[in-house]
Backbone as numpy.savetxt, mean C-alpha at the origin, in Angstrom:
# Nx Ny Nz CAx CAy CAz Cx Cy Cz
-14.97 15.48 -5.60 -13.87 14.77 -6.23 -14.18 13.26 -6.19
-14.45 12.63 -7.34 -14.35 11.25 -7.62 -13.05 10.14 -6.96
-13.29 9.33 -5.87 -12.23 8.63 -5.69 -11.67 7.50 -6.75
-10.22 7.67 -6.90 -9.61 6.53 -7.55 -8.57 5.90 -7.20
-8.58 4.83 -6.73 -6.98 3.78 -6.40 -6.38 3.27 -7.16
-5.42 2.89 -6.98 -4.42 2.60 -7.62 -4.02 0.92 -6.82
-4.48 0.28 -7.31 -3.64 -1.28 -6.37 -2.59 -1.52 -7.41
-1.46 -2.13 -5.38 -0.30 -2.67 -6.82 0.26 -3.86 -6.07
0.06 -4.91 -7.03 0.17 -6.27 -6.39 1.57 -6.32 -5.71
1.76 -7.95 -5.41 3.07 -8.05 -4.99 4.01 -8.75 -5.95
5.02 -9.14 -5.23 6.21 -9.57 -6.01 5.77 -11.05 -6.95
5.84 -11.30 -8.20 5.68 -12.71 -8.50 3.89 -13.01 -8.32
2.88 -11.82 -8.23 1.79 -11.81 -8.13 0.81 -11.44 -9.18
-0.46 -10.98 -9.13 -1.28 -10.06 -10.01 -2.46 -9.65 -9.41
-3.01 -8.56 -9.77 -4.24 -8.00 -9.16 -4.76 -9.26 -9.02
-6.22 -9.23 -7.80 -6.75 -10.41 -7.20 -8.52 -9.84 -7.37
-9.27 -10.51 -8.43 -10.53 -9.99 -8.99 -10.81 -9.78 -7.56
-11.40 -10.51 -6.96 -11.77 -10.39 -5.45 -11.89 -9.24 -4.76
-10.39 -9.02 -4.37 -10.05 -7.69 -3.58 -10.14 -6.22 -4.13
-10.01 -6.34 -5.91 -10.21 -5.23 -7.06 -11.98 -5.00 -6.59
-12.73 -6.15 -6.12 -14.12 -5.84 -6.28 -14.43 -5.12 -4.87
-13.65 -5.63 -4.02 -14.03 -4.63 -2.77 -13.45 -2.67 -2.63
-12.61 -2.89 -3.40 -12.33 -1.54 -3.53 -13.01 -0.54 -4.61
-14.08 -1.50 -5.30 -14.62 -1.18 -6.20 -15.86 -0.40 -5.26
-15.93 -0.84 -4.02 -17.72 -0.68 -3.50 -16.88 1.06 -3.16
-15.81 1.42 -2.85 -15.88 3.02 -2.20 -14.71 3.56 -3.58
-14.41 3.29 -4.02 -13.35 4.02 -5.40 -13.32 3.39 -7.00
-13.21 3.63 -7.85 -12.92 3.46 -9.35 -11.41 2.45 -8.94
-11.30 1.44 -9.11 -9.87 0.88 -9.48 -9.11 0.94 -10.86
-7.77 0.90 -10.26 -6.44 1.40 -11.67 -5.71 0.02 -10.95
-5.47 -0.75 -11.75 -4.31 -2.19 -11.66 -3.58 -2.66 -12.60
-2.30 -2.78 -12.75 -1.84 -2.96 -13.53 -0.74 -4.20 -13.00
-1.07 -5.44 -13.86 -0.40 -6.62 -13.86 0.96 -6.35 -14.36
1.94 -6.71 -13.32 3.75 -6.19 -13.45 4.39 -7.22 -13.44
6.00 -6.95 -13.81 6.11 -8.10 -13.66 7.38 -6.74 -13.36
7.78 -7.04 -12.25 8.93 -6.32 -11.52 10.04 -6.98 -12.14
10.40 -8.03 -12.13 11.89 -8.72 -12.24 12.27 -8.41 -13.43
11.28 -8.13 -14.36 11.39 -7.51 -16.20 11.18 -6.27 -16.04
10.97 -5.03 -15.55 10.65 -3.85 -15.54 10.97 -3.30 -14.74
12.18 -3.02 -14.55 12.64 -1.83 -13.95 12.27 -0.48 -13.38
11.51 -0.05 -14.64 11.19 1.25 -14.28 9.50 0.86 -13.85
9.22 -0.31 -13.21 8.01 0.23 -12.40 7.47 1.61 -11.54
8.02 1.63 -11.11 8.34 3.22 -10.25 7.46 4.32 -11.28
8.20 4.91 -12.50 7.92 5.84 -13.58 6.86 5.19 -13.91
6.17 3.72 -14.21 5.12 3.67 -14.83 4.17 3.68 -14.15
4.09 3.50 -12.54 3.19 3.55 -11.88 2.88 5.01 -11.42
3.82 5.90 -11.71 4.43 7.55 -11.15 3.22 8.02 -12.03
3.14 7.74 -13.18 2.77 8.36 -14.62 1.42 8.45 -14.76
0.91 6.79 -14.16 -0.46 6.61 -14.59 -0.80 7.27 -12.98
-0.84 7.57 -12.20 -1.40 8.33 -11.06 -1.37 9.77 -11.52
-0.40 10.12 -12.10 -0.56 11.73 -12.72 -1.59 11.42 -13.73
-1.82 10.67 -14.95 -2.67 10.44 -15.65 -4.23 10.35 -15.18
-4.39 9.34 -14.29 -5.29 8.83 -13.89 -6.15 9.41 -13.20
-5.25 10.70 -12.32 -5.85 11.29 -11.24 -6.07 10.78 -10.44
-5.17 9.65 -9.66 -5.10 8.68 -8.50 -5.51 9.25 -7.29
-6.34 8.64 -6.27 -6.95 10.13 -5.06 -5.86 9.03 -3.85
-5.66 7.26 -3.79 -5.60 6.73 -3.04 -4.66 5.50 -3.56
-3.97 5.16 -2.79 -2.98 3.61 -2.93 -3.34 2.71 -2.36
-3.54 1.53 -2.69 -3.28 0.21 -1.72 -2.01 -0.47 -2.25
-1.44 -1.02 -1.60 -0.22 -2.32 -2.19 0.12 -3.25 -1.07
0.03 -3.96 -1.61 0.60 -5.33 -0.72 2.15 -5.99 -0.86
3.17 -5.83 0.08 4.03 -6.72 0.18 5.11 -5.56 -0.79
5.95 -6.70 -2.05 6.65 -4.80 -2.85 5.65 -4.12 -3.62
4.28 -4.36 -3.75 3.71 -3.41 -4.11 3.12 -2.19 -3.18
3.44 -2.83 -2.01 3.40 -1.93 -0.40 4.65 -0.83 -0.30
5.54 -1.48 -0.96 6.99 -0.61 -1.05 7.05 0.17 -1.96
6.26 -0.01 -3.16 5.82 1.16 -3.98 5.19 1.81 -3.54
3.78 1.40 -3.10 3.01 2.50 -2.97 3.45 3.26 -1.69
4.16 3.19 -0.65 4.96 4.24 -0.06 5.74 4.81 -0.46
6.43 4.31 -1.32 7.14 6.10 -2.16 5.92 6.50 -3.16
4.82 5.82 -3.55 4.48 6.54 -4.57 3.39 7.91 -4.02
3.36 7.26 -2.82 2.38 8.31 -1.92 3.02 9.27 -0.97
4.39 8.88 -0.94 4.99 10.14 -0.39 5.24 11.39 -1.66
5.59 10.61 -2.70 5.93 11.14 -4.03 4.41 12.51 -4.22
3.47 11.77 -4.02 2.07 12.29 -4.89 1.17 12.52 -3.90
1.72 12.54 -2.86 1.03 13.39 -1.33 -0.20 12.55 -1.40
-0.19 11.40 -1.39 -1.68 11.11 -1.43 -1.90 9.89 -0.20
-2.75 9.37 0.51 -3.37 8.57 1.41 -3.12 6.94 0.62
-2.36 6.47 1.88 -2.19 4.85 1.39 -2.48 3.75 2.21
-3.50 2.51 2.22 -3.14 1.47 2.68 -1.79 0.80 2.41
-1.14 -0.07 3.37 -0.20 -0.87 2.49 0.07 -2.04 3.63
-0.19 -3.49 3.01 -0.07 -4.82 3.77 1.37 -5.14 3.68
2.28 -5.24 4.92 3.44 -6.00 4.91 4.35 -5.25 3.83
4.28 -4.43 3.95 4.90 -3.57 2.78 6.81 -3.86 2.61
7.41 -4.20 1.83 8.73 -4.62 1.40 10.01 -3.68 1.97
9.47 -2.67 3.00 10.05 -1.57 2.89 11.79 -1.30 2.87
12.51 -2.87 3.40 13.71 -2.93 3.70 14.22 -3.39 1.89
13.51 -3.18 1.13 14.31 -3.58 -0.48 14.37 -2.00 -1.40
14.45 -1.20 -0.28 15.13 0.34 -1.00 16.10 0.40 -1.69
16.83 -0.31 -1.52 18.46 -0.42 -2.70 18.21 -0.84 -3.57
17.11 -2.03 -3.54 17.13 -2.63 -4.61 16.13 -2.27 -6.00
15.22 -1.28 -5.49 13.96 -0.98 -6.91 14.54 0.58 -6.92
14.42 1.42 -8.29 14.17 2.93 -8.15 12.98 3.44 -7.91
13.35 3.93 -6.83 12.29 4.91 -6.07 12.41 6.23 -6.38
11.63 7.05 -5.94 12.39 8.54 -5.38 12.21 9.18 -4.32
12.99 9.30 -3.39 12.56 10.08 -1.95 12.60 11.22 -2.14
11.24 12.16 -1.70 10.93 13.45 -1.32 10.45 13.47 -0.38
9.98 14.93 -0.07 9.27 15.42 0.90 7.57 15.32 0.96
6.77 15.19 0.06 5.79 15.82 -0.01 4.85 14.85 1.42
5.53 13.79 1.51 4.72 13.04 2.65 3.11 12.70 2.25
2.76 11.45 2.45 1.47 11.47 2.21 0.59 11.77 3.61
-0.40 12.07 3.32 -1.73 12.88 4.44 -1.64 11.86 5.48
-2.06 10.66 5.10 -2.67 9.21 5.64 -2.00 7.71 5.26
-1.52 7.84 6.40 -0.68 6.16 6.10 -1.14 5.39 6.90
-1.97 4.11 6.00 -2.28 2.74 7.53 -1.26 1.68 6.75
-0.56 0.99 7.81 0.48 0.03 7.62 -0.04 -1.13 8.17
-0.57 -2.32 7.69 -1.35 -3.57 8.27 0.22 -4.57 8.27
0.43 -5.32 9.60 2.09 -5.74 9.76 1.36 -7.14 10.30
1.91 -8.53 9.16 1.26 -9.92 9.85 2.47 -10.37 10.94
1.69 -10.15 12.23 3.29 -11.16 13.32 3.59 -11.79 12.47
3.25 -12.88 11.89 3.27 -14.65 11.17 3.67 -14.44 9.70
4.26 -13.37 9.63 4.92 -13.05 7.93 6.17 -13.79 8.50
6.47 -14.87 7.10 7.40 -15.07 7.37 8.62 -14.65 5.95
7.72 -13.85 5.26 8.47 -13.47 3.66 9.16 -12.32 3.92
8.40 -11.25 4.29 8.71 -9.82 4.79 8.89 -9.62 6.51
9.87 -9.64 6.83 10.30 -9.40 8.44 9.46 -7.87 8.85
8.15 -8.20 9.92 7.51 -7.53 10.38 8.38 -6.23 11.11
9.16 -6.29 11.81 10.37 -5.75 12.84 10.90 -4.81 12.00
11.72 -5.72 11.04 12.32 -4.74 10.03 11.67 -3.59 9.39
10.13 -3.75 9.13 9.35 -2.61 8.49 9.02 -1.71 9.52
8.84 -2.30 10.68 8.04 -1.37 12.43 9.28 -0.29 12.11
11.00 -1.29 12.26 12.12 -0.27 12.45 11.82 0.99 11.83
12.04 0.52 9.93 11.97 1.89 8.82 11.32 2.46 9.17
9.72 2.40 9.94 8.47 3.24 9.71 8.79 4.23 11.09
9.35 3.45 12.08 9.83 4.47 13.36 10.74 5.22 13.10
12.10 5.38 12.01 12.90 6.07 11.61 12.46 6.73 10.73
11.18 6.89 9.62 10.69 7.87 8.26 10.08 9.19 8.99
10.62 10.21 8.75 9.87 11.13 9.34 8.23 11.32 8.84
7.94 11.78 9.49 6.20 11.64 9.58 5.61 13.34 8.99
6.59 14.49 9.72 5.91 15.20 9.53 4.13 15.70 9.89
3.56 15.42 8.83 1.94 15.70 8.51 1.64 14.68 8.82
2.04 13.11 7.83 1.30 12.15 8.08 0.27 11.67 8.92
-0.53 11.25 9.07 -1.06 10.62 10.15 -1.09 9.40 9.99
-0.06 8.77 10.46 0.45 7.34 10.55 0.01 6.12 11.67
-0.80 5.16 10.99 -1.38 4.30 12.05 -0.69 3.06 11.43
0.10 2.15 12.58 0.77 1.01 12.25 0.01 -0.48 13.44
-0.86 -1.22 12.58 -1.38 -2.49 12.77 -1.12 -3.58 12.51
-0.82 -3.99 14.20 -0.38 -4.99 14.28 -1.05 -6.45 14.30
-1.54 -7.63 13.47 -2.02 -8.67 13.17 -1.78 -9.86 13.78
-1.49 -10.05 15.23 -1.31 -11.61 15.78 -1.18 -12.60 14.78
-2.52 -12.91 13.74 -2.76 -14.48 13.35 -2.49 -13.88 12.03
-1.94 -12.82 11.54 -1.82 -12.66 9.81 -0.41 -13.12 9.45
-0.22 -14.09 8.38 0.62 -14.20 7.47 1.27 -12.92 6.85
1.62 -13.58 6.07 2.56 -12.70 4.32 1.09 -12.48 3.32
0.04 -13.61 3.28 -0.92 -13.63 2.57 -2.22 -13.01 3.25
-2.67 -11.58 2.54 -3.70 -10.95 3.05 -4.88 -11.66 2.93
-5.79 -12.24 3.60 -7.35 -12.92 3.50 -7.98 -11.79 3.28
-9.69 -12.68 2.73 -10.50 -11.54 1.94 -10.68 -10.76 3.55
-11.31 -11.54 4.42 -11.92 -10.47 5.53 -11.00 -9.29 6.20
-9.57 -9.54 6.09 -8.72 -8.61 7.11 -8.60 -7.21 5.18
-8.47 -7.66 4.28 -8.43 -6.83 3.18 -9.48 -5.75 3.23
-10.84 -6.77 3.11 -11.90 -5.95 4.00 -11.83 -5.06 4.75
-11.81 -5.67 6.16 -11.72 -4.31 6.88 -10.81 -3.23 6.86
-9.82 -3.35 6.50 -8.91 -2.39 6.72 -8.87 -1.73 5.12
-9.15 -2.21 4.26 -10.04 -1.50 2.77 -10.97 -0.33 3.46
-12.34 -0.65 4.02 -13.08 -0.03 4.40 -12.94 0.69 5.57
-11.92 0.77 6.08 -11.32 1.46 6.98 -10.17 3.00 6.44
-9.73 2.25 5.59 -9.51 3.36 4.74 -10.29 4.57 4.16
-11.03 4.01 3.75 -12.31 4.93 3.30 -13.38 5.34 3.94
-13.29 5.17 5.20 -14.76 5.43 6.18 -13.63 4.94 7.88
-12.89 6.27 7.97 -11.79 5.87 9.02 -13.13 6.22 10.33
-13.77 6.50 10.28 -14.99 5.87 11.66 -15.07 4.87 11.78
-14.95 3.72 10.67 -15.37 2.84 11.03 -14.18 1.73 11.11
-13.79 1.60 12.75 -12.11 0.87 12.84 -12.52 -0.67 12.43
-11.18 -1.11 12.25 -11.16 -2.20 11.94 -11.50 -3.37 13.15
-12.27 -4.43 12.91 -13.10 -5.24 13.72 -14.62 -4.41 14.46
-14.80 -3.47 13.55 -16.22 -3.03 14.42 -16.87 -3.52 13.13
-16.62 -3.33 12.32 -17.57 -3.77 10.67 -18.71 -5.07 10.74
């Protein structure tokens, strides 16, 4: 099976050539430049092109972190996700099911000061897990803004989970 991801930027953002190229070295990338505050139904269009696409994997950063956790509980599939938005559930359509994804790594910056680190630890200690195999990392010196090297490792950590993050 051919791997393919799916990145989905953040709020007021756009795919980042950079980080599209590191996910390029272990999967095919799918990105699509959004503009949430005009599109509503992000959710369905990102739902659609993973059924289309044959999506194997998620990354998202920040509310594209908050997508790609429903979109990977949605589509049972394995997700990175940086600082993920997770406390703005009221506010985007989602859909909660069951199917749970396989593999969840959650990268959490202490030093976010956009997305309240605490608040996401809370949700992720209250989501049932089930199957998952849920690893939640915690970042001393990380911001709200992911750098190329921590994207890095924990990119390639995703895809080669032997190899943890800071041994690279």
């Amino acid at each position: 099976m051919n791997k393919k991801t799916l990145y989905i930027h953040g709020l007021d953002s756009s795919p980042k050539k950079d980080k599209l190229e590191m996910i390029e070295k272990f999967s095919e990338v799918e990105a699509l430049h959004l503009d949430y505050r005009e599109q509503p139904d992000t959710f369905k269009i990102l739902s659609d092109l993973i059924v289309e696409k044959d999506v194997t994997h998620i990354i998202g950063s920040s509310f594209g972190g908050f997508l790609g956790f429903w979109l990977a509980e949605k589509h049972g599939i394995p997700c990175l996700l940086f600082n993920p938005a997770l406390a703005m559930g009221a506010e985007m359509k989602h859909e909660e099911n069951s199917n749970h994804c396989p593999r969840r790594l959650v990268v959490l910056g202490e030093r976010d000061d956009v997305v309240d680190p605490n608040v996401t630890f809370s949700f992720l200690k209250n989501h049932p897990r089930d199957k998952c195999i849920e690893r939640v990392v915690w970042c001393n010196e990380l911001g709200h803004r992911i750098d190329t090297d921590t994207f890095w490792e924990f990119t390639n950590y995703l895809f080669q989970p032997s190899v943890a993050p800071g041994s690279a």
